[in-house]
Amino acid sequence: MQIFTTGRRSFRSEREINNAERNKMELVFHQCDMGKKGYLSREDLKIAVVMLFGYKPSKSETNILMENGAADCPGIPLERFVSLMGRKMSAEDPYEKTRQIFSAFDVHCRGFLKLDDFKSIFKRVTPRLPERTVLEAFRYADQDSDGHISFKDFENVISYGLANICSSTGAQNKSLEAASVKNT
């Protein structure tokens, strides 16, 4: 995403949605389409937004989304859902999302994570993950080997993971988001 500034106004250019994100939206649509009616009802839509973005939409947001559905359909059909969620997803600020996740994990508000914080996070997100793997992940994230994971260290790991690992599934990001929701 790029931000263009002209005078006092800033304009954000939205990024393109990739095939993995589109596939995920289609999968979520089909999982939430209760009764396989070919569209999402109001309740189906709320569940879909939770699955995609990790939060329950407000009544007004749900109303706006429902109003933007197809005129000839009582809900939101697949293509319209993908279009609406794609715009919403492309407008997200990945830096801000990473900052929110880091802040949720930094329960002591120190501006960095220690090994104990890291263990606690992984215990909640993936309780069966071996401690050895958590230690390896901590060492990998602690680029300067100072025993602390700064926001910059965390951002580098998340950016690397999103670019190289999550391009096909998005699983790591959603796991971290789910953990951050549990911590708030």
Coordinates of N, CA and C in Angstrom, one line a residue:
M1 N 0.8 -1.2 0.0 CA 0.0 0.0 0.0 C 0.9 1.2 0.0
Q2 N 0.5 2.2 -0.8 CA 1.3 3.5 -0.8 C 0.4 4.6 -0.4
I3 N 1.0 5.6 0.2 CA 0.3 6.8 0.6 C 0.8 8.0 -0.2
F4 N 0.0 8.6 -0.8 CA 0.3 9.8 -1.6 C -0.1 11.0 -0.9
T5 N 0.8 12.1 -0.9 CA 0.4 13.3 -0.2 C 0.4 14.4 -1.2
T6 N -0.6 15.2 -1.3 CA -0.7 16.4 -2.1 C -1.2 17.5 -1.2
G7 N -0.3 18.5 -0.9 CA -0.7 19.6 0.0 C -0.9 19.0 1.4
R8 N -2.2 19.2 1.8 CA -2.5 18.8 3.2 C -3.3 17.5 3.2
R9 N -3.6 16.9 2.0 CA -4.4 15.7 2.0 C -3.5 14.5 1.6
S10 N -3.9 13.3 2.2 CA -3.2 12.1 2.0 C -4.2 11.1 1.3
F11 N -3.7 10.4 0.3 CA -4.5 9.4 -0.3 C -3.8 8.1 -0.2
R12 N -4.6 7.1 0.1 CA -4.0 5.7 0.3 C -4.4 4.9 -0.9
S13 N -3.5 4.4 -1.6 CA -3.8 3.5 -2.7 C -3.9 2.1 -2.2
E14 N -5.0 1.4 -2.5 CA -5.3 0.1 -1.9 C -4.5 -0.9 -2.7
R15 N -4.0 -1.9 -2.0 CA -3.2 -3.0 -2.7 C -4.2 -4.0 -3.3
E16 N -3.6 -4.8 -4.2 CA -4.4 -5.8 -4.9 C -4.6 -7.0 -4.0
I17 N -5.7 -7.7 -4.0 CA -5.9 -8.9 -3.3 C -5.3 -10.1 -4.1
N18 N -4.5 -10.9 -3.4 CA -3.9 -12.0 -4.2 C -4.8 -13.3 -4.2
N19 N -4.4 -14.3 -4.9 CA -5.2 -15.5 -5.1 C -5.5 -16.2 -3.8
A20 N -4.5 -16.2 -2.9 CA -4.6 -16.9 -1.6 C -5.7 -16.2 -0.8
E21 N -5.7 -14.9 -0.8 CA -6.7 -14.1 0.0 C -8.1 -14.3 -0.6
R22 N -8.2 -14.3 -2.0 CA -9.5 -14.6 -2.6 C -10.0 -16.0 -2.3
N23 N -9.1 -17.0 -2.3 CA -9.5 -18.3 -2.0 C -10.0 -18.4 -0.6
K24 N -9.3 -17.7 0.3 CA -9.7 -17.7 1.7 C -11.1 -17.1 1.9
M25 N -11.4 -16.0 1.2 CA -12.7 -15.4 1.3 C -13.8 -16.3 0.7
E26 N -13.5 -17.0 -0.4 CA -14.4 -18.0 -0.9 C -14.7 -19.1 0.0
L27 N -13.6 -19.6 0.7 CA -13.8 -20.7 1.6 C -14.6 -20.3 2.8
V28 N -14.3 -19.1 3.3 CA -15.1 -18.5 4.5 C -16.6 -18.4 4.1
F29 N -16.8 -17.9 2.8 CA -18.2 -17.7 2.4 C -18.9 -19.1 2.4
H30 N -18.3 -20.1 1.9 CA -19.0 -21.4 1.8 C -19.1 -22.0 3.2
Q31 N -18.2 -21.8 4.1 CA -18.3 -22.3 5.5 C -19.5 -21.5 6.2
C32 N -19.7 -20.3 5.9 CA -20.7 -19.5 6.6 C -22.1 -19.5 5.9
D33 N -22.1 -20.0 4.7 CA -23.4 -20.0 4.0 C -24.3 -21.2 4.6
M34 N -24.9 -20.9 5.7 CA -25.7 -22.0 6.3 C -26.9 -22.3 5.5
G35 N -27.1 -23.6 5.2 CA -28.2 -24.0 4.4 C -27.8 -24.0 2.9
K36 N -26.6 -23.6 2.5 CA -26.1 -23.6 1.2 C -27.1 -22.9 0.2
K37 N -27.5 -21.7 0.6 CA -28.5 -21.0 -0.1 C -27.9 -20.1 -1.2
G38 N -26.6 -20.0 -1.2 CA -25.9 -19.2 -2.3 C -25.7 -17.7 -1.9
Y39 N -26.0 -17.4 -0.7 CA -25.8 -16.0 -0.2 C -25.6 -16.0 1.3
L40 N -25.1 -15.0 1.9 CA -24.9 -14.9 3.3 C -26.0 -14.0 3.9
S41 N -26.7 -14.5 4.9 CA -27.7 -13.7 5.6 C -26.9 -12.8 6.6
R42 N -27.6 -12.0 7.3 CA -27.0 -11.0 8.2 C -26.1 -11.8 9.2
E43 N -26.7 -12.9 9.8 CA -25.9 -13.6 10.8 C -24.7 -14.3 10.2
D44 N -24.9 -14.9 9.0 CA -23.8 -15.5 8.3 C -22.7 -14.5 8.1
L45 N -23.1 -13.3 7.7 CA -22.1 -12.3 7.4 C -21.3 -11.9 8.6
K46 N -21.9 -11.8 9.7 CA -21.2 -11.5 11.0 C -20.1 -12.5 11.3
I47 N -20.5 -13.8 11.1 CA -19.6 -14.9 11.4 C -18.4 -14.8 10.4
A48 N -18.7 -14.5 9.1 CA -17.7 -14.4 8.1 C -16.7 -13.3 8.4
V49 N -17.2 -12.2 8.9 CA -16.3 -11.1 9.2 C -15.4 -11.5 10.4
V50 N -15.9 -12.1 11.4 CA -15.1 -12.6 12.5 C -14.0 -13.6 12.0
M51 N -14.4 -14.5 11.1 CA -13.4 -15.4 10.6 C -12.3 -14.7 9.8
L52 N -12.7 -13.7 9.0 CA -11.7 -13.0 8.2 C -10.8 -12.0 8.9
F53 N -11.5 -11.2 9.8 CA -10.8 -10.1 10.4 C -10.6 -10.2 11.9
G54 N -11.2 -11.2 12.5 CA -11.0 -11.3 14.0 C -11.8 -10.4 14.9
Y55 N -12.8 -9.8 14.4 CA -13.7 -9.0 15.2 C -15.1 -9.1 14.8
K56 N -16.1 -8.9 15.7 CA -17.5 -8.9 15.4 C -17.9 -7.5 14.9
P57 N -18.5 -7.4 13.7 CA -18.8 -6.1 13.1 C -20.0 -5.5 13.9
S58 N -20.0 -4.2 14.0 CA -21.0 -3.5 14.7 C -22.3 -3.6 13.9
K59 N -23.4 -3.2 14.5 CA -24.7 -3.3 13.8 C -24.7 -2.3 12.6
S60 N -24.1 -1.1 12.8 CA -24.1 -0.2 11.6 C -23.2 -0.7 10.5
E61 N -22.0 -1.3 10.8 CA -21.2 -1.9 9.8 C -21.9 -3.0 9.1
T62 N -22.6 -3.9 9.8 CA -23.3 -5.0 9.2 C -24.4 -4.4 8.3
N63 N -25.1 -3.3 8.7 CA -26.2 -2.7 7.9 C -25.6 -2.2 6.6
I64 N -24.4 -1.5 6.7 CA -23.8 -1.0 5.5 C -23.4 -2.1 4.5
L65 N -22.8 -3.2 5.1 CA -22.4 -4.3 4.2 C -23.7 -5.0 3.6
M66 N -24.7 -5.1 4.4 CA -26.0 -5.7 3.8 C -26.6 -4.8 2.7
E67 N -26.5 -3.5 2.9 CA -27.1 -2.6 1.9 C -26.3 -2.7 0.6
N68 N -25.0 -3.0 0.7 CA -24.2 -3.1 -0.5 C -24.3 -4.5 -1.1
G69 N -25.2 -5.3 -0.7 CA -25.4 -6.7 -1.3 C -26.1 -6.5 -2.6
A70 N -26.4 -7.6 -3.3 CA -27.1 -7.5 -4.5 C -28.6 -7.1 -4.3
A71 N -29.1 -6.3 -5.2 CA -30.5 -5.8 -5.1 C -31.5 -7.0 -5.3
D72 N -31.2 -7.9 -6.1 CA -32.1 -9.0 -6.4 C -31.9 -10.2 -5.5
C73 N -31.2 -10.1 -4.4 CA -30.9 -11.2 -3.5 C -31.2 -10.8 -2.0
P74 N -31.7 -11.6 -1.2 CA -32.0 -11.3 0.2 C -30.7 -11.2 1.1
G75 N -29.6 -11.5 0.6 CA -28.3 -11.5 1.3 C -27.2 -11.0 0.4
I76 N -26.0 -11.5 0.7 CA -24.8 -11.1 -0.1 C -24.3 -12.4 -0.8
P77 N -24.4 -12.4 -2.1 CA -23.9 -13.5 -2.9 C -22.4 -13.6 -2.9
L78 N -21.8 -14.7 -3.4 CA -20.4 -14.9 -3.3 C -19.5 -13.8 -3.9
E79 N -19.8 -13.4 -5.2 CA -19.0 -12.4 -5.9 C -19.0 -11.1 -5.2
R80 N -20.2 -10.7 -4.7 CA -20.3 -9.4 -4.0 C -19.6 -9.5 -2.7
F81 N -19.7 -10.6 -2.0 CA -19.0 -10.8 -0.7 C -17.5 -10.7 -0.9
V82 N -16.9 -11.3 -2.0 CA -15.5 -11.3 -2.3 C -15.1 -9.8 -2.6
S83 N -15.9 -9.1 -3.3 CA -15.7 -7.7 -3.7 C -15.6 -6.8 -2.4
L84 N -16.6 -7.0 -1.6 CA -16.7 -6.1 -0.3 C -15.6 -6.5 0.6
M85 N -15.3 -7.7 0.8 CA -14.3 -8.1 1.8 C -12.9 -7.8 1.2
G86 N -12.8 -7.9 -0.1 CA -11.5 -7.6 -0.8 C -11.1 -6.1 -0.6
R87 N -12.1 -5.3 -0.7 CA -11.9 -3.8 -0.5 C -11.5 -3.6 0.9
K88 N -12.2 -4.2 1.8 CA -11.9 -4.1 3.3 C -10.5 -4.6 3.6
M89 N -10.2 -5.7 3.0 CA -8.9 -6.3 3.3 C -7.7 -5.5 2.7
S90 N -8.0 -4.9 1.5 CA -6.9 -4.2 0.9 C -6.7 -2.8 1.5
A91 N -7.7 -2.3 2.3 CA -7.6 -1.0 2.9 C -6.9 -1.2 4.3
E92 N -6.7 -2.4 4.8 CA -6.0 -2.6 6.1 C -4.6 -2.1 6.0
D93 N -4.1 -1.6 7.1 CA -2.7 -1.1 7.2 C -1.9 -2.2 7.9
P94 N -1.1 -2.9 7.2 CA -0.3 -4.0 7.8 C 0.6 -3.6 9.0
Y95 N 1.1 -2.4 8.9 CA 2.0 -1.9 10.0 C 1.2 -1.7 11.2
E96 N 0.0 -1.1 11.1 CA -0.9 -0.9 12.3 C -1.3 -2.2 12.9
K97 N -1.6 -3.2 12.0 CA -2.1 -4.5 12.5 C -0.9 -5.2 13.3
T98 N 0.3 -5.1 12.8 CA 1.4 -5.7 13.5 C 1.7 -5.0 14.8
R99 N 1.5 -3.6 14.8 CA 1.6 -2.9 16.0 C 0.6 -3.3 17.1
Q100 N -0.6 -3.5 16.7 CA -1.7 -4.0 17.6 C -1.4 -5.3 18.2
I101 N -0.9 -6.2 17.3 CA -0.6 -7.6 17.8 C 0.6 -7.5 18.8
F102 N 1.6 -6.7 18.5 CA 2.8 -6.6 19.4 C 2.3 -6.0 20.7
S103 N 1.5 -5.0 20.6 CA 1.0 -4.3 21.9 C 0.2 -5.3 22.7
A104 N -0.6 -6.1 22.1 CA -1.4 -7.1 22.8 C -0.5 -8.1 23.5
F105 N 0.6 -8.5 22.9 CA 1.6 -9.4 23.5 C 2.4 -8.8 24.6
D106 N 2.7 -7.5 24.5 CA 3.5 -6.8 25.4 C 2.7 -6.4 26.6
V107 N 2.3 -7.4 27.4 CA 1.3 -7.1 28.5 C 1.9 -6.3 29.6
H108 N 3.2 -6.2 29.7 CA 3.9 -5.3 30.7 C 4.2 -3.9 30.2
C109 N 3.8 -3.6 29.0 CA 4.0 -2.3 28.3 C 5.5 -1.9 28.4
R110 N 6.4 -2.8 28.1 CA 7.8 -2.4 28.2 C 8.4 -2.0 26.8
G111 N 7.7 -2.3 25.8 CA 8.2 -2.0 24.5 C 9.0 -3.1 23.9
F112 N 9.1 -4.2 24.6 CA 9.8 -5.4 24.1 C 9.2 -6.6 24.7
L113 N 9.6 -7.8 24.2 CA 9.1 -9.0 24.7 C 10.3 -9.8 25.2
K114 N 10.2 -10.4 26.4 CA 11.2 -11.3 26.9 C 10.8 -12.7 26.6
L115 N 11.7 -13.6 26.9 CA 11.4 -15.1 26.6 C 10.2 -15.5 27.3
D116 N 10.0 -15.1 28.6 CA 8.8 -15.5 29.3 C 7.5 -15.1 28.6
D117 N 7.5 -13.8 28.1 CA 6.4 -13.3 27.4 C 6.1 -14.2 26.2
F118 N 7.2 -14.5 25.5 CA 7.1 -15.3 24.2 C 6.5 -16.7 24.6
K119 N 7.0 -17.3 25.6 CA 6.5 -18.7 26.1 C 5.0 -18.6 26.4
S120 N 4.6 -17.6 27.1 CA 3.2 -17.4 27.5 C 2.3 -17.2 26.2
I121 N 2.8 -16.5 25.2 CA 2.0 -16.3 24.0 C 1.8 -17.6 23.3
F122 N 2.9 -18.3 23.1 CA 2.9 -19.6 22.4 C 2.1 -20.6 23.1
K123 N 2.1 -20.6 24.5 CA 1.3 -21.5 25.2 C -0.2 -21.3 25.0
R124 N -0.6 -20.1 24.8 CA -2.0 -19.8 24.6 C -2.4 -20.1 23.1
V125 N -1.5 -19.7 22.2 CA -1.8 -19.9 20.8 C -1.7 -21.4 20.3
T126 N -0.6 -22.0 20.7 CA -0.3 -23.4 20.3 C 0.2 -24.1 21.5
P127 N -0.7 -24.6 22.4 CA -0.3 -25.2 23.7 C 0.5 -26.5 23.5
R128 N 0.4 -27.2 22.4 CA 1.2 -28.4 22.2 C 2.5 -28.2 21.5
L129 N 2.9 -27.0 21.2 CA 4.2 -26.8 20.6 C 5.3 -27.0 21.5
P130 N 6.3 -27.8 21.2 CA 7.4 -28.1 22.1 C 8.2 -26.8 22.5
E131 N 8.6 -26.8 23.7 CA 9.3 -25.6 24.2 C 10.6 -25.3 23.4
R132 N 11.2 -26.4 22.9 CA 12.4 -26.2 22.1 C 12.1 -25.4 20.9
T133 N 10.9 -25.6 20.3 CA 10.5 -24.8 19.1 C 10.3 -23.4 19.4
V134 N 9.7 -23.1 20.6 CA 9.5 -21.8 21.1 C 10.8 -21.1 21.3
L135 N 11.8 -21.8 21.9 CA 13.1 -21.2 22.1 C 13.8 -20.8 20.8
E136 N 13.7 -21.7 19.8 CA 14.3 -21.5 18.5 C 13.6 -20.3 17.8
A137 N 12.3 -20.2 18.0 CA 11.6 -19.0 17.4 C 12.0 -17.7 18.1
F138 N 12.2 -17.8 19.4 CA 12.6 -16.6 20.1 C 14.0 -16.2 19.6
R139 N 14.9 -17.1 19.6 CA 16.3 -16.8 19.1 C 16.3 -16.2 17.7
Y140 N 15.4 -16.8 16.8 CA 15.3 -16.3 15.5 C 14.8 -14.9 15.4
A141 N 13.8 -14.6 16.3 CA 13.2 -13.2 16.3 C 14.1 -12.2 16.9
D142 N 14.9 -12.6 17.9 CA 15.9 -11.7 18.6 C 17.1 -11.6 17.8
Q143 N 17.0 -10.8 16.7 CA 18.1 -10.6 15.7 C 19.4 -10.1 16.3
D144 N 19.3 -9.2 17.3 CA 20.5 -8.7 17.9 C 21.0 -9.4 19.2
S145 N 20.3 -10.5 19.5 CA 20.7 -11.4 20.6 C 20.8 -10.7 22.0
D146 N 20.0 -9.7 22.2 CA 20.0 -9.0 23.5 C 19.0 -9.5 24.5
G147 N 18.3 -10.6 24.2 CA 17.4 -11.2 25.1 C 16.0 -10.6 25.1
H148 N 15.8 -9.6 24.2 CA 14.6 -8.9 24.0 C 14.1 -8.9 22.6
I149 N 12.8 -9.0 22.3 CA 12.3 -8.9 21.0 C 11.7 -7.5 20.9
S150 N 12.3 -6.6 20.2 CA 11.8 -5.2 20.1 C 10.7 -5.3 19.0
F151 N 9.9 -4.2 18.9 CA 8.9 -4.1 17.9 C 9.5 -4.3 16.5
K152 N 10.7 -3.7 16.3 CA 11.4 -3.9 15.0 C 11.7 -5.3 14.7
D153 N 12.2 -6.0 15.7 CA 12.5 -7.5 15.5 C 11.2 -8.2 15.2
F154 N 10.1 -7.9 15.9 CA 8.9 -8.5 15.7 C 8.3 -8.2 14.4
E155 N 8.4 -7.0 14.0 CA 7.9 -6.6 12.6 C 8.7 -7.3 11.5
N156 N 10.0 -7.4 11.7 CA 10.8 -8.1 10.7 C 10.4 -9.6 10.5
V157 N 10.1 -10.3 11.6 CA 9.7 -11.7 11.6 C 8.3 -11.8 11.0
I158 N 7.4 -10.9 11.4 CA 6.0 -10.9 10.8 C 6.1 -10.6 9.3
S159 N 6.8 -9.6 8.9 CA 6.9 -9.3 7.5 C 7.5 -10.4 6.7
Y160 N 8.5 -11.1 7.2 CA 9.1 -12.2 6.6 C 8.1 -13.4 6.5
G161 N 7.4 -13.6 7.6 CA 6.5 -14.7 7.6 C 5.3 -14.5 6.6
L162 N 4.8 -13.2 6.6 CA 3.7 -12.9 5.7 C 4.2 -13.0 4.2
A163 N 5.4 -12.6 3.9 CA 5.8 -12.6 2.5 C 6.2 -14.0 2.1
N164 N 6.7 -14.8 2.9 CA 7.2 -16.1 2.5 C 6.4 -17.3 2.9
I165 N 5.8 -17.2 4.1 CA 5.0 -18.4 4.6 C 3.5 -18.2 4.3
C166 N 3.0 -17.0 4.7 CA 1.6 -16.8 4.7 C 1.0 -16.5 3.3
S167 N 1.8 -16.3 2.3 CA 1.3 -16.0 1.0 C 0.4 -17.1 0.5
S168 N 0.5 -18.3 0.9 CA -0.4 -19.3 0.5 C -1.5 -19.6 1.4
T169 N -1.4 -19.3 2.7 CA -2.5 -19.7 3.6 C -3.0 -18.6 4.5
G170 N -2.1 -17.7 4.9 CA -2.5 -16.6 5.9 C -2.6 -17.2 7.3
A171 N -2.2 -18.4 7.6 CA -2.5 -19.0 8.9 C -1.7 -18.4 10.0
Q172 N -0.4 -18.1 9.8 CA 0.3 -17.5 10.9 C -0.2 -16.2 11.3
N173 N -0.6 -15.3 10.4 CA -1.1 -14.0 10.8 C -2.4 -14.1 11.5
K174 N -3.3 -15.0 11.1 CA -4.6 -15.2 11.8 C -4.4 -15.8 13.2
S175 N -3.4 -16.7 13.3 CA -3.1 -17.2 14.6 C -2.6 -16.1 15.6
L176 N -1.8 -15.3 15.1 CA -1.3 -14.2 15.9 C -2.4 -13.2 16.2
E177 N -3.3 -12.9 15.2 CA -4.4 -12.0 15.5 C -5.3 -12.6 16.5
A178 N -5.6 -13.9 16.4 CA -6.5 -14.6 17.4 C -5.9 -14.5 18.8
A179 N -4.6 -14.7 18.9 CA -3.9 -14.6 20.2 C -4.0 -13.2 20.7
S180 N -3.9 -12.2 19.9 CA -3.9 -10.8 20.3 C -5.3 -10.4 20.8
V181 N -6.4 -11.0 20.2 CA -7.7 -10.8 20.6 C -7.9 -11.4 22.0
K182 N -7.4 -12.6 22.2 CA -7.5 -13.2 23.5 C -6.8 -12.4 24.6
N183 N -5.7 -11.7 24.3 CA -4.9 -10.9 25.2 C -5.6 -9.6 25.6
T184 N -6.5 -9.1 24.7 CA -7.1 -7.8 25.0 C -8.4 -7.9 25.8

